PDB file of C-alpha atoms in Angstrom:
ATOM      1  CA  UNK A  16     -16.294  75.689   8.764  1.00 63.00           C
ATOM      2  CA  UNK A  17     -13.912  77.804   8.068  1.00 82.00           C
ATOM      3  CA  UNK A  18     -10.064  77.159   8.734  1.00 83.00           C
ATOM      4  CA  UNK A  19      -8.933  80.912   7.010  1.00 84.00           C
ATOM      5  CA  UNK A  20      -7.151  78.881   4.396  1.00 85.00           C
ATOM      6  CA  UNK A  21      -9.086  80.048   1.457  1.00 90.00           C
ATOM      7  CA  UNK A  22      -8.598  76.569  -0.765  1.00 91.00           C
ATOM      8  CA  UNK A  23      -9.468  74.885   2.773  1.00 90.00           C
ATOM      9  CA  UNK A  24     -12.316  76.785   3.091  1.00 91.00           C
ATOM     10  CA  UNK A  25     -13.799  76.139  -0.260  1.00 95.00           C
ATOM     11  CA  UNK A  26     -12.882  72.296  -0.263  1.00 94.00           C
ATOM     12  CA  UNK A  27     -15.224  73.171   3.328  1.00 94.00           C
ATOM     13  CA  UNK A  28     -18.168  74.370   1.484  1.00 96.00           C
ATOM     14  CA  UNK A  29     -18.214  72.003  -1.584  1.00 96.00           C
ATOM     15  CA  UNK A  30     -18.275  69.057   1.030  1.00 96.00           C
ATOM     16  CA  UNK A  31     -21.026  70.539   2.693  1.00 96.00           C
ATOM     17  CA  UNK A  32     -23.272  70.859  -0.812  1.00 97.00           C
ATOM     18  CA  UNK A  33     -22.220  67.424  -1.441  1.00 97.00           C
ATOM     19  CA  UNK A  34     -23.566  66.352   1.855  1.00 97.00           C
ATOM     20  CA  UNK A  35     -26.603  68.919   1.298  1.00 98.00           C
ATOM     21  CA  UNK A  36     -27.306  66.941  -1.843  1.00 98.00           C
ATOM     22  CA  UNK A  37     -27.192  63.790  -0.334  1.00 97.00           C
ATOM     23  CA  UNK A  38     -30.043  64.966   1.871  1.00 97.00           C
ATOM     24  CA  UNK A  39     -32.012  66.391  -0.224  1.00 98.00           C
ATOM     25  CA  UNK A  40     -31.724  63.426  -2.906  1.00 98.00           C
ATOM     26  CA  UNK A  41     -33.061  60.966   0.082  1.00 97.00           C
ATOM     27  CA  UNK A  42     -35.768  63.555   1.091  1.00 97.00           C
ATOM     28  CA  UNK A  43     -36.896  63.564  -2.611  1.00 97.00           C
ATOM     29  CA  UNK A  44     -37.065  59.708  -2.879  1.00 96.00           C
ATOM     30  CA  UNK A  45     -34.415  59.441  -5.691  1.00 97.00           C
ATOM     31  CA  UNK A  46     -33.765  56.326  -7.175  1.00 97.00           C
ATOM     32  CA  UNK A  47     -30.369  54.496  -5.446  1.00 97.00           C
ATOM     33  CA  UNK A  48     -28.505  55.463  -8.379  1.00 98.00           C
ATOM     34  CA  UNK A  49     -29.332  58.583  -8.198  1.00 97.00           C
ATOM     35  CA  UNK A  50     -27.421  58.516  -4.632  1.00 97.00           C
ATOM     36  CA  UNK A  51     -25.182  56.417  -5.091  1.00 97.00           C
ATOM     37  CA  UNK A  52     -23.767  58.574  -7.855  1.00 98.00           C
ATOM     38  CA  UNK A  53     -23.676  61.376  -5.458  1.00 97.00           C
ATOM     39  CA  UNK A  54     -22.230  59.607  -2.683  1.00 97.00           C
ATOM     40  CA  UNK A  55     -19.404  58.159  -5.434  1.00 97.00           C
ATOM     41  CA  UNK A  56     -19.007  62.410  -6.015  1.00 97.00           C
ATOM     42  CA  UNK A  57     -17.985  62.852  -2.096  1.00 97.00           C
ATOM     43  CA  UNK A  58     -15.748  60.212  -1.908  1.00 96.00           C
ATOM     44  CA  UNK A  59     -14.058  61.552  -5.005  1.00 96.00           C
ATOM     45  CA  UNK A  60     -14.074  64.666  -3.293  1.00 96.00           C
ATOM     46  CA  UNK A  61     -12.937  63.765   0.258  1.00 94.00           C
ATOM     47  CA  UNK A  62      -9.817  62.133  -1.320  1.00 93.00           C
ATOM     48  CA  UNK A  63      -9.268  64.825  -3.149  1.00 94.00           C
ATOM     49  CA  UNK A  64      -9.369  67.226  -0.047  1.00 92.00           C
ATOM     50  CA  UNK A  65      -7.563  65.178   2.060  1.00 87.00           C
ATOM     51  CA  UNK A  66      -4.455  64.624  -0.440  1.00 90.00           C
ATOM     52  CA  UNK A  67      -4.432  68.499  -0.750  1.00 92.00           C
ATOM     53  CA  UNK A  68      -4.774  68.993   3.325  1.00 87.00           C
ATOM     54  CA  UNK A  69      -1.799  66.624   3.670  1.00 85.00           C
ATOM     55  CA  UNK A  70       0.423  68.363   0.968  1.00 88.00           C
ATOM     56  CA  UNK A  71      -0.460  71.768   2.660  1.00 88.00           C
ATOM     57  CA  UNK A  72       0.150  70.580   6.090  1.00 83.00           C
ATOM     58  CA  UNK A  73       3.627  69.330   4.624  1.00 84.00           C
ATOM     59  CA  UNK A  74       4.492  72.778   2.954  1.00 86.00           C
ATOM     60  CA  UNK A  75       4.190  74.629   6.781  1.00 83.00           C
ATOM     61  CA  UNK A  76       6.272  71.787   7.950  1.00 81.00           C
ATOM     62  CA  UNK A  77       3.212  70.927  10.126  1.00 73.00           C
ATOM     63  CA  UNK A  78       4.638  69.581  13.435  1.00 74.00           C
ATOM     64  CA  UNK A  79       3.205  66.233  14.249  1.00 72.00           C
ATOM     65  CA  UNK A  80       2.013  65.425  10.729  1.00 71.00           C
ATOM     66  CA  UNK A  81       1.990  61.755  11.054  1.00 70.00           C
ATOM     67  CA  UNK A  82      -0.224  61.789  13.639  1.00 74.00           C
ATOM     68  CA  UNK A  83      -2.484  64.062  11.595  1.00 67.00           C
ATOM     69  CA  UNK A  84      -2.785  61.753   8.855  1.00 67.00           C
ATOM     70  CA  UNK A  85      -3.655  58.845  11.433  1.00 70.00           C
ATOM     71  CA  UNK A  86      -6.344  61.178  12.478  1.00 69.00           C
ATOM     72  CA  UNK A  87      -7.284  61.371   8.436  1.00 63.00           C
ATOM     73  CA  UNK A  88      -7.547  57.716   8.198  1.00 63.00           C
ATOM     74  CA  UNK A  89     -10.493  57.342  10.842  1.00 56.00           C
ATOM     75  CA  UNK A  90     -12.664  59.790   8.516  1.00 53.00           C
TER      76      UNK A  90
END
């Protein structure tokens, strides 16, 4: 998933371990907490991403960056 934005790019691959870890906590019957802790850790995460996609979109002076952040509200 790579957007050749190295900070992007790493954001990329912690969200995918997150997500990994997800799966693998429901494959290996953990206890709800147990996922719901994790899932708590990607939300975190996702607004953490997003807030630093935004800022970097604003720094190229990203041409339609409203509609960007419209398209960031659906996630």
């Amino acid at each position: 998933m790579s957007v050749g934005v190295e900070s992007m790019d790493q954001d990329h691959k912690i969200l995918l371990l997150l997500i990994n870890e997800i799966n693998e906590a429901i494959n290996n019957d953990s206890t709800h907490l147990e996922i719901k802790g994790i899932f708590e850790k990607l939300e975190k995460y996702v607004k953490e991403h997003f807030s630093k996609e935004e800022l970097l979109l604003e720094q190229c002076n990203f041409g339609d960056i409203d509609k960007q952040k419209k398209s960031m509200l659906i996630l």
